[in-house]
Amino acid sequence: MVQKREHWGSHWGFIMAAMGSAVGLGNIWRFSYAMGQGGGSAFLIIYLLSVLVIGFPVMLIEFSIGRRAQTDAVDAFKKIAPGTPWMAAGGLGVLAAFLILSFYGVIGGWSLRYSFEYLTGGITGDSTDFFVGFIGDTFSPIFWQFIFMGLTIGIVYLGVQKGIELSSKWMMPILSILLVGLAAFSLTLGGAAEAFAFMFQPDWAAFTDPSVYISAMGQAFFTLSLGMGAMLTYSSYLEPKERLTSSAAFIIVLDTLFALISGLVIFPALFAYGLDPAEGAGLVFMVLPNIFEALGGIGTLAGFAFFILLSMAALSSAISLLEVAVAYFIRKLNMSRKKVTVIVGAIIFLLGIPSSLSQGAVSITIFGESFLDFMDSFTGNLLLPLGGLIMVLFVGWTWTKKEVLHHGDIAHNPLGPLYFLTAKFVAPAAILVVLIMGMLNWL
Ligand code: LEU
């Protein structure tokens, strides 16, 4: 049985889906705590540079491979370069998507639980106790992870157009409105000046810290959904005629704006209440509820808006991770989308349970980090840059210049030659340097 491949219903649908993949927990939860720990503006500057020098070429390269091959992340390399080891990049992508979704689903579940709490009255009392109690529990976080994964599976089950495209077209505009509204509100709370200084005034000392470079580059890969085959898979549902360059630029600009505006939601509120931006992974869950509580009724409403925003952003990203694995296994096992989605989704859910338990119920640590934190830094700081590096080398060094420009849809653009140079030399060198710095720092 050879199945007909699905396609997007419209170019706008593709853009919304790819933006949905990019905008996620990474922009709100991960960005705010990584920036909080990375010294604020120093992290921001290195992150913006990584987005420009690495993020843009890698995204366009993933798009070029996907649209050209019209197949899943592993098969794409087999089809374009049969019998070569380049398909390792696709394999790494599927692996990364699997591992990331396992812990992403756990945090998606936390967001859903918090949305539910604010719908039914809000979180009162010590919010750190509440958070630590909740994530340290055995069953409750797994229950919410189950609900979150159920929603993810449900959307992917419905297919590219009826599931992923339709849900993204609804969720992305709602997300944008909620985010801008929340930022406007947060800026009135009295911490705006301090937040601006924290975000935009460079702290030069942080530039000498190698770990800031690693986490900023890891963040660029994570937030743009690169190196995990997601953008490759999504662009494989494009008709060969569709534009790529402007789509990549649009997604990157919006994703970056989303992160910056999320910073403007979180940091002004934080400073207004004298709280610590270097709190770490629990930042939005432990710190923000204090603020919402202090604000009374309007705080409960703002809390609900914030956590629904977080949950929807997480969901539209989670579906892209599941789709990477589902697209691969539909072809590999030659089974229907519905069956594959349920089976793969269930396996990823089970794989996430150790991450959930590692937050207090059972002590599961690797190299001194909780299992969840380890999964996050291992995929973000190592697997994604590595997958991205192989993809850039594949395109930059095995395709002709004409092919690179043609498949990147940038042949008639004045920036074409610059893109080619960046893709061939600058991006791989930058990724390599940071990866090596990461290894040295780790040893
Ligand atoms: N880009 C997504 C985010 O920022 C994550 C990715 C793993 C799908 O949350």
Short mmCIF file of C-alpha atoms and ligand atoms in Angstrom, two decimals:
data_model
loop_
_atom_site.label_atom_id
_atom_site.label_comp_id
_atom_site.label_asym_id
_atom_site.label_seq_id
_atom_site.Cartn_x
_atom_site.Cartn_y
_atom_site.Cartn_z
CA MET A 1 0.00 0.00 0.00
CA VAL A 2 1.62 3.24 -1.10
CA GLN A 3 0.04 6.17 0.72
CA LYS A 4 -0.46 9.51 -0.95
CA ARG A 5 1.55 12.21 0.84
CA GLU A 6 -0.38 15.05 2.41
CA HIS A 7 0.22 18.74 1.65
CA TRP A 8 -0.62 22.04 3.33
CA GLY A 9 -3.90 23.63 2.26
CA SER A 10 -2.28 27.07 1.86
CA HIS A 11 1.03 28.85 2.23
CA TRP A 12 -0.36 30.79 5.19
CA GLY A 13 -1.25 27.48 6.83
CA PHE A 14 2.37 26.37 6.50
CA ILE A 15 3.64 29.64 7.96
CA MET A 16 1.27 29.39 10.93
CA ALA A 17 2.24 25.76 11.55
CA ALA A 18 5.98 26.49 11.34
CA MET A 19 5.55 29.50 13.58
CA GLY A 20 3.52 27.33 15.94
CA SER A 21 6.43 24.91 16.06
CA ALA A 22 8.94 27.66 16.74
CA VAL A 23 6.95 29.61 19.32
CA GLY A 24 6.65 27.45 22.39
CA LEU A 25 7.85 26.80 25.90
CA GLY A 26 11.25 27.80 24.54
CA ASN A 27 10.18 31.41 24.06
CA ILE A 28 8.53 31.84 27.42
CA TRP A 29 9.65 29.29 29.97
CA ARG A 30 13.13 28.45 28.66
CA PHE A 31 14.10 31.88 27.30
CA SER A 32 13.26 33.70 30.51
CA TYR A 33 15.18 31.38 32.78
CA ALA A 34 18.17 30.96 30.46
CA MET A 35 18.39 34.73 30.16
CA GLY A 36 17.91 35.13 33.90
CA GLN A 37 20.85 32.78 34.53
CA GLY A 38 22.98 34.01 31.62
CA GLY A 39 23.32 37.56 32.90
CA GLY A 40 20.43 39.13 30.97
CA SER A 41 21.65 41.27 28.10
CA ALA A 42 24.92 39.38 27.45
CA PHE A 43 22.88 36.25 26.84
CA LEU A 44 20.47 38.24 24.69
CA ILE A 45 23.20 39.64 22.44
CA ILE A 46 24.85 36.25 21.86
CA TYR A 47 21.47 34.66 21.30
CA LEU A 48 20.49 37.29 18.71
CA LEU A 49 23.82 36.79 16.93
CA SER A 50 23.29 33.02 16.89
CA VAL A 51 19.82 33.49 15.43
CA LEU A 52 21.23 35.60 12.62
CA VAL A 53 24.42 33.73 11.78
CA ILE A 54 23.28 30.19 12.53
CA GLY A 55 19.49 30.20 12.86
CA PHE A 56 18.63 31.72 9.51
CA PRO A 57 20.92 29.55 7.33
CA VAL A 58 20.05 26.37 9.21
CA MET A 59 16.33 27.04 8.85
CA LEU A 60 16.60 27.76 5.16
CA ILE A 61 18.70 24.63 4.72
CA GLU A 62 16.12 22.48 6.49
CA PHE A 63 13.42 24.01 4.30
CA SER A 64 15.50 23.37 1.16
CA ILE A 65 16.05 19.72 2.02
CA GLY A 66 12.42 19.11 2.96
CA ARG A 67 10.82 20.81 -0.02
CA ARG A 68 13.27 19.19 -2.41
CA ALA A 69 12.92 15.66 -1.03
CA GLN A 70 9.14 15.65 -0.29
CA THR A 71 9.62 12.98 2.34
CA ASP A 72 10.44 12.47 6.03
CA ALA A 73 13.64 13.49 7.84
CA VAL A 74 15.55 10.24 7.34
CA ASP A 75 14.33 9.35 3.86
CA ALA A 76 15.11 12.88 2.64
CA PHE A 77 18.84 12.21 2.88
CA LYS A 78 18.49 8.75 1.37
CA LYS A 79 16.59 10.19 -1.54
CA ILE A 80 18.94 13.11 -2.28
CA ALA A 81 22.21 11.29 -1.52
CA PRO A 82 21.58 7.53 -1.72
CA GLY A 83 24.07 5.25 -0.05
CA THR A 84 25.84 7.98 1.95
CA PRO A 85 26.07 8.44 5.72
CA TRP A 86 24.39 11.88 5.62
CA MET A 87 21.11 10.33 6.70
CA ALA A 88 22.63 10.31 10.19
CA ALA A 89 21.37 13.89 10.42
CA GLY A 90 17.82 12.67 9.87
CA GLY A 91 18.28 9.89 12.38
CA LEU A 92 19.58 12.37 14.96
CA GLY A 93 16.56 14.56 14.23
CA VAL A 94 14.06 11.78 14.86
CA LEU A 95 15.92 10.82 18.04
CA ALA A 96 15.98 14.43 19.24
CA ALA A 97 12.26 14.87 18.51
CA PHE A 98 11.52 11.74 20.55
CA LEU A 99 13.64 12.75 23.51
CA ILE A 100 12.55 16.38 23.54
CA LEU A 101 8.86 15.59 23.34
CA SER A 102 9.23 13.18 26.26
CA PHE A 103 10.14 15.99 28.69
CA TYR A 104 8.34 18.75 26.77
CA GLY A 105 5.10 16.86 27.46
CA VAL A 106 5.84 16.96 31.18
CA ILE A 107 6.19 20.74 31.21
CA GLY A 108 3.20 21.09 28.88
CA GLY A 109 1.30 19.14 31.53
CA TRP A 110 2.44 21.55 34.27
CA SER A 111 1.15 24.45 32.16
CA LEU A 112 -2.23 22.80 31.74
CA ARG A 113 -2.47 22.16 35.47
CA TYR A 114 -1.73 25.83 36.18
CA SER A 115 -4.31 26.98 33.62
CA PHE A 116 -6.83 24.79 35.38
CA GLU A 117 -5.87 26.22 38.79
CA TYR A 118 -6.40 29.78 37.58
CA LEU A 119 -9.69 28.83 35.96
CA THR A 120 -10.88 27.58 39.31
CA GLY A 121 -9.70 30.43 41.54
CA GLY A 122 -5.91 30.76 41.34
CA ILE A 123 -2.93 29.67 43.40
CA THR A 124 -2.81 31.11 46.89
CA GLY A 125 -0.25 30.78 49.64
CA ASP A 126 3.40 30.02 49.05
CA SER A 127 3.72 29.37 45.32
CA THR A 128 7.11 27.70 45.65
CA ASP A 129 5.62 25.18 48.06
CA PHE A 130 2.74 24.65 45.68
CA PHE A 131 5.05 24.06 42.71
CA VAL A 132 7.52 21.84 44.55
CA GLY A 133 4.65 19.86 46.05
CA PHE A 134 2.98 19.42 42.68
CA ILE A 135 6.00 18.38 40.60
CA GLY A 136 7.32 16.22 43.43
CA ASP A 137 4.10 14.24 43.54
CA THR A 138 4.05 10.84 41.82
CA PHE A 139 0.73 10.76 39.98
CA SER A 140 -0.61 14.26 39.54
CA PRO A 141 2.07 15.56 37.10
CA ILE A 142 1.88 12.30 35.12
CA PHE A 143 -1.88 12.71 34.90
CA TRP A 144 -1.47 16.22 33.41
CA GLN A 145 1.32 15.04 31.12
CA PHE A 146 -1.10 12.35 29.93
CA ILE A 147 -3.76 14.96 29.13
CA PHE A 148 -1.23 17.14 27.31
CA MET A 149 0.10 14.22 25.26
CA GLY A 150 -3.50 13.17 24.54
CA LEU A 151 -4.20 16.59 23.00
CA THR A 152 -0.96 16.42 21.01
CA ILE A 153 -1.80 12.96 19.71
CA GLY A 154 -5.36 14.06 18.90
CA ILE A 155 -4.20 16.88 16.64
CA VAL A 156 -1.54 14.86 14.81
CA TYR A 157 -4.03 12.02 14.43
CA LEU A 158 -6.28 14.32 12.37
CA GLY A 159 -3.52 14.89 9.82
CA VAL A 160 -1.53 17.71 8.27
CA GLN A 161 -4.41 19.89 7.05
CA LYS A 162 -7.26 19.02 9.40
CA GLY A 163 -5.11 18.72 12.51
CA ILE A 164 -1.83 20.63 12.44
CA GLU A 165 -2.75 23.38 9.99
CA LEU A 166 -6.21 24.12 11.30
CA SER A 167 -5.20 24.18 14.97
CA SER A 168 -2.18 26.41 14.26
CA LYS A 169 -4.28 28.88 12.29
CA TRP A 170 -6.47 29.30 15.36
CA MET A 171 -3.87 29.18 18.08
CA MET A 172 -1.22 31.54 16.72
CA PRO A 173 -3.35 34.70 16.44
CA ILE A 174 -4.87 34.06 19.89
CA LEU A 175 -1.39 33.60 21.34
CA SER A 176 -0.14 36.84 19.84
CA ILE A 177 -3.04 38.85 21.24
CA LEU A 178 -2.68 37.33 24.71
CA LEU A 179 1.05 37.98 24.75
CA VAL A 180 0.84 41.64 23.77
CA GLY A 181 -1.99 42.22 26.23
CA LEU A 182 -0.03 40.65 29.07
CA ALA A 183 3.11 42.64 28.28
CA ALA A 184 1.14 45.90 28.31
CA PHE A 185 -0.27 44.94 31.69
CA SER A 186 3.06 43.85 33.15
CA LEU A 187 4.76 47.09 32.09
CA THR A 188 2.33 49.05 34.27
CA LEU A 189 3.37 47.22 37.43
CA GLY A 190 6.37 49.43 38.23
CA GLY A 191 9.35 47.22 37.33
CA ALA A 192 9.69 48.34 33.70
CA ALA A 193 12.86 50.45 34.10
CA GLU A 194 14.73 47.71 35.91
CA ALA A 195 13.55 45.11 33.41
CA PHE A 196 14.78 47.19 30.48
CA ALA A 197 18.16 47.65 32.15
CA PHE A 198 18.40 43.92 32.83
CA MET A 199 17.44 42.95 29.30
CA PHE A 200 19.21 45.60 27.27
CA GLN A 201 22.23 46.95 29.22
CA PRO A 202 25.24 44.73 28.52
CA ASP A 203 27.04 43.18 31.45
CA TRP A 204 30.49 42.76 29.87
CA ALA A 205 31.76 40.22 32.39
CA ALA A 206 29.23 37.63 31.21
CA PHE A 207 30.82 37.64 27.73
CA THR A 208 33.87 35.83 29.07
CA ASP A 209 31.80 32.94 30.39
CA PRO A 210 31.77 30.06 27.86
CA SER A 211 28.61 28.58 29.30
CA VAL A 212 26.68 31.68 28.20
CA TYR A 213 27.67 31.01 24.57
CA ILE A 214 26.63 27.38 24.77
CA SER A 215 23.28 28.07 26.32
CA ALA A 216 22.58 30.99 23.95
CA MET A 217 23.32 28.89 20.87
CA GLY A 218 21.39 25.93 22.30
CA GLN A 219 18.50 28.31 22.88
CA ALA A 220 18.63 29.51 19.25
CA PHE A 221 18.36 25.90 18.00
CA PHE A 222 15.66 25.00 20.48
CA THR A 223 13.46 28.03 19.99
CA LEU A 224 13.60 27.90 16.18
CA SER A 225 12.91 24.14 16.21
CA LEU A 226 16.15 23.44 14.33
CA GLY A 227 18.26 20.29 14.18
CA MET A 228 15.30 18.08 15.11
CA GLY A 229 13.85 17.56 11.63
CA ALA A 230 10.68 19.53 12.44
CA MET A 231 11.20 22.29 9.89
CA LEU A 232 12.40 19.71 7.38
CA THR A 233 9.29 17.60 7.86
CA TYR A 234 6.92 20.59 7.72
CA SER A 235 8.51 21.90 4.53
CA SER A 236 8.20 18.48 2.92
CA TYR A 237 4.44 19.12 2.84
CA LEU A 238 5.00 22.20 0.66
CA GLU A 239 4.39 22.16 -3.06
CA PRO A 240 7.73 22.61 -4.88
CA LYS A 241 6.68 26.09 -6.00
CA GLU A 242 6.29 27.70 -2.54
CA ARG A 243 8.51 30.58 -1.36
CA LEU A 244 11.06 29.75 1.32
CA THR A 245 13.32 32.73 2.03
CA SER A 246 10.60 35.13 3.07
CA SER A 247 8.91 32.39 5.11
CA ALA A 248 12.11 31.66 7.04
CA ALA A 249 12.71 35.36 7.67
CA PHE A 250 9.14 35.90 8.82
CA ILE A 251 9.20 32.95 11.23
CA ILE A 252 12.55 33.98 12.69
CA VAL A 253 11.55 37.60 13.23
CA LEU A 254 8.26 36.63 14.85
CA ASP A 255 9.81 33.97 17.05
CA THR A 256 12.41 36.45 18.29
CA LEU A 257 9.75 39.09 18.93
CA PHE A 258 7.77 36.52 20.86
CA ALA A 259 10.73 35.80 23.10
CA LEU A 260 11.47 39.48 23.66
CA ILE A 261 7.86 40.33 24.44
CA SER A 262 7.67 37.34 26.79
CA GLY A 263 10.67 38.88 28.54
CA LEU A 264 8.62 42.06 28.83
CA VAL A 265 5.82 40.08 30.43
CA ILE A 266 8.01 38.27 32.93
CA PHE A 267 10.85 40.61 33.96
CA PRO A 268 8.92 43.83 34.74
CA ALA A 269 6.56 41.88 36.95
CA LEU A 270 9.50 40.12 38.56
CA PHE A 271 11.40 43.28 39.38
CA ALA A 272 8.25 45.06 40.51
CA TYR A 273 8.01 42.44 43.26
CA GLY A 274 11.74 42.29 44.00
CA LEU A 275 12.08 38.63 42.91
CA ASP A 276 15.17 36.88 41.53
CA PRO A 277 15.51 36.45 37.74
CA ALA A 278 18.13 33.72 38.18
CA GLU A 279 15.60 31.36 39.77
CA GLY A 280 16.11 28.67 37.09
CA ALA A 281 13.75 26.23 35.42
CA GLY A 282 10.91 26.89 37.83
CA LEU A 283 10.94 30.63 37.14
CA VAL A 284 7.54 31.10 35.54
CA PHE A 285 5.87 28.51 37.77
CA MET A 286 7.21 29.67 41.12
CA VAL A 287 7.67 33.37 40.70
CA LEU A 288 4.76 34.56 38.60
CA PRO A 289 1.99 33.11 40.84
CA ASN A 290 3.20 35.37 43.68
CA ILE A 291 2.58 38.34 41.46
CA PHE A 292 -0.80 37.15 40.25
CA GLU A 293 -1.89 36.58 43.83
CA ALA A 294 -0.83 40.04 44.95
CA LEU A 295 -2.93 41.54 42.17
CA GLY A 296 -6.20 40.03 43.38
CA GLY A 297 -9.05 39.35 40.93
CA ILE A 298 -7.31 40.84 37.92
CA GLY A 299 -4.28 38.72 38.83
CA THR A 300 -6.33 35.53 38.61
CA LEU A 301 -7.48 36.57 35.16
CA ALA A 302 -3.92 37.47 34.11
CA GLY A 303 -2.71 34.15 35.50
CA PHE A 304 -5.27 32.26 33.50
CA ALA A 305 -4.34 34.20 30.33
CA PHE A 306 -0.65 33.55 30.93
CA PHE A 307 -0.87 29.81 31.51
CA ILE A 308 -3.36 29.24 28.68
CA LEU A 309 -0.87 31.09 26.48
CA LEU A 310 1.92 28.85 27.71
CA SER A 311 -0.15 25.68 27.19
CA MET A 312 -1.20 26.59 23.66
CA ALA A 313 2.33 27.60 22.70
CA ALA A 314 3.56 24.27 24.06
CA LEU A 315 0.89 22.32 22.20
CA SER A 316 1.59 23.86 18.79
CA SER A 317 5.28 22.96 19.25
CA ALA A 318 4.64 19.48 20.62
CA ILE A 319 2.64 18.53 17.53
CA SER A 320 5.61 19.37 15.31
CA LEU A 321 7.86 17.07 17.36
CA LEU A 322 5.37 14.22 17.18
CA GLU A 323 4.94 14.79 13.44
CA VAL A 324 8.69 14.26 12.84
CA ALA A 325 8.47 10.78 14.35
CA VAL A 326 5.05 9.99 12.90
CA ALA A 327 6.03 10.95 9.34
CA TYR A 328 9.08 8.71 9.65
CA PHE A 329 7.23 5.68 10.99
CA ILE A 330 4.27 5.97 8.59
CA ARG A 331 6.70 5.39 5.74
CA LYS A 332 9.02 3.00 7.54
CA LEU A 333 6.29 0.69 8.85
CA ASN A 334 3.87 1.42 6.02
CA MET A 335 1.04 1.82 8.52
CA SER A 336 -1.80 4.32 8.69
CA ARG A 337 -1.26 7.77 10.25
CA LYS A 338 -3.87 7.05 12.91
CA LYS A 339 -2.24 3.85 14.17
CA VAL A 340 1.29 5.26 14.06
CA THR A 341 0.28 8.44 15.89
CA VAL A 342 -1.31 6.58 18.77
CA ILE A 343 1.53 4.07 19.14
CA VAL A 344 4.40 6.57 18.83
CA GLY A 345 2.61 9.10 21.04
CA ALA A 346 2.06 6.47 23.72
CA ILE A 347 5.72 5.42 23.66
CA ILE A 348 6.86 9.03 24.02
CA PHE A 349 4.44 9.53 26.91
CA LEU A 350 5.96 6.51 28.69
CA LEU A 351 9.45 7.77 27.96
CA GLY A 352 8.54 11.04 29.68
CA ILE A 353 7.57 9.41 32.96
CA PRO A 354 11.15 9.26 34.33
CA SER A 355 11.48 13.00 33.60
CA SER A 356 8.32 13.66 35.54
CA LEU A 357 9.34 11.44 38.45
CA SER A 358 12.82 12.99 38.58
CA GLN A 359 11.29 16.23 39.86
CA GLY A 360 11.03 14.95 43.41
CA ALA A 361 9.08 11.69 43.56
CA VAL A 362 12.10 9.51 42.77
CA SER A 363 15.69 10.65 42.62
CA ILE A 364 16.87 10.05 39.04
CA THR A 365 19.96 12.07 38.23
CA ILE A 366 22.53 11.94 35.43
CA PHE A 367 25.81 13.83 35.83
CA GLY A 368 24.38 15.62 38.83
CA GLU A 369 21.32 16.94 36.99
CA SER A 370 17.77 15.73 37.35
CA PHE A 371 16.74 13.42 34.50
CA LEU A 372 14.54 16.16 33.03
CA ASP A 373 17.23 18.84 33.14
CA PHE A 374 19.72 16.41 31.69
CA MET A 375 17.39 15.57 28.76
CA ASP A 376 16.88 19.28 28.18
CA SER A 377 20.54 20.25 28.14
CA PHE A 378 21.71 17.08 26.36
CA THR A 379 19.28 17.59 23.47
CA GLY A 380 19.49 21.38 23.37
CA ASN A 381 23.22 21.84 23.82
CA LEU A 382 24.45 18.75 21.99
CA LEU A 383 22.01 16.81 19.78
CA LEU A 384 20.39 19.79 18.06
CA PRO A 385 23.62 21.65 17.21
CA LEU A 386 25.13 18.36 16.02
CA GLY A 387 22.12 17.54 13.81
CA GLY A 388 22.14 21.10 12.50
CA LEU A 389 25.87 20.96 11.80
CA ILE A 390 25.56 17.79 9.71
CA MET A 391 22.68 19.29 7.72
CA VAL A 392 24.59 22.49 6.95
CA LEU A 393 27.68 20.53 5.93
CA PHE A 394 25.55 18.28 3.74
CA VAL A 395 24.03 21.16 1.82
CA GLY A 396 27.02 23.51 1.88
CA TRP A 397 29.58 20.95 0.82
CA THR A 398 27.78 18.34 -1.30
CA TRP A 399 25.37 20.54 -3.26
CA THR A 400 26.63 22.83 -6.00
CA LYS A 401 26.36 26.56 -5.42
CA LYS A 402 23.59 26.65 -8.00
CA GLU A 403 21.65 23.93 -6.19
CA VAL A 404 22.07 25.60 -2.81
CA LEU A 405 20.71 28.89 -4.14
CA HIS A 406 17.99 27.31 -6.23
CA HIS A 407 16.59 24.99 -3.54
CA GLY A 408 16.89 27.72 -0.94
CA ASP A 409 14.80 29.85 -3.27
CA ILE A 410 17.32 32.66 -2.93
CA ALA A 411 18.98 32.59 -6.39
CA HIS A 412 17.43 35.88 -7.48
CA ASN A 413 17.86 37.63 -4.15
CA PRO A 414 20.77 40.07 -3.71
CA LEU A 415 21.54 38.35 -0.39
CA GLY A 416 22.03 35.00 -2.16
CA PRO A 417 25.86 35.07 -2.26
CA LEU A 418 26.04 36.13 1.38
CA TYR A 419 23.72 33.30 2.32
CA PHE A 420 25.88 30.84 0.41
CA LEU A 421 29.04 31.95 2.21
CA THR A 422 27.34 31.84 5.58
CA ALA A 423 25.89 28.40 4.93
CA LYS A 424 29.16 26.98 3.66
CA PHE A 425 31.67 28.52 6.07
CA VAL A 426 30.40 30.78 8.80
CA ALA A 427 27.51 28.76 10.22
CA PRO A 428 29.32 25.40 10.43
CA ALA A 429 32.44 27.07 11.90
CA ALA A 430 30.36 28.89 14.50
CA ILE A 431 28.45 25.77 15.49
CA LEU A 432 31.67 23.79 15.72
CA VAL A 433 33.44 26.36 17.88
CA VAL A 434 30.58 26.55 20.32
CA LEU A 435 30.23 22.75 20.43
CA ILE A 436 33.92 22.39 21.22
CA MET A 437 33.70 25.09 23.85
CA GLY A 438 30.80 23.14 25.31
CA MET A 439 32.82 19.92 25.48
CA LEU A 440 35.81 21.64 27.08
CA ASN A 441 33.63 23.40 29.57
CA TRP A 442 31.91 20.17 30.42
CA LEU A 443 35.18 18.28 30.96
N1 LEU B 1 10.66 25.65 19.26
C1 LEU B 1 9.96 25.10 20.36
C2 LEU B 1 9.93 26.07 21.49
O1 LEU B 1 10.49 27.12 21.43
C3 LEU B 1 10.57 23.84 20.87
C4 LEU B 1 10.79 22.73 19.92
C5 LEU B 1 11.48 21.62 20.61
C6 LEU B 1 9.57 22.28 19.20
O2 LEU B 1 9.37 25.79 22.51
#
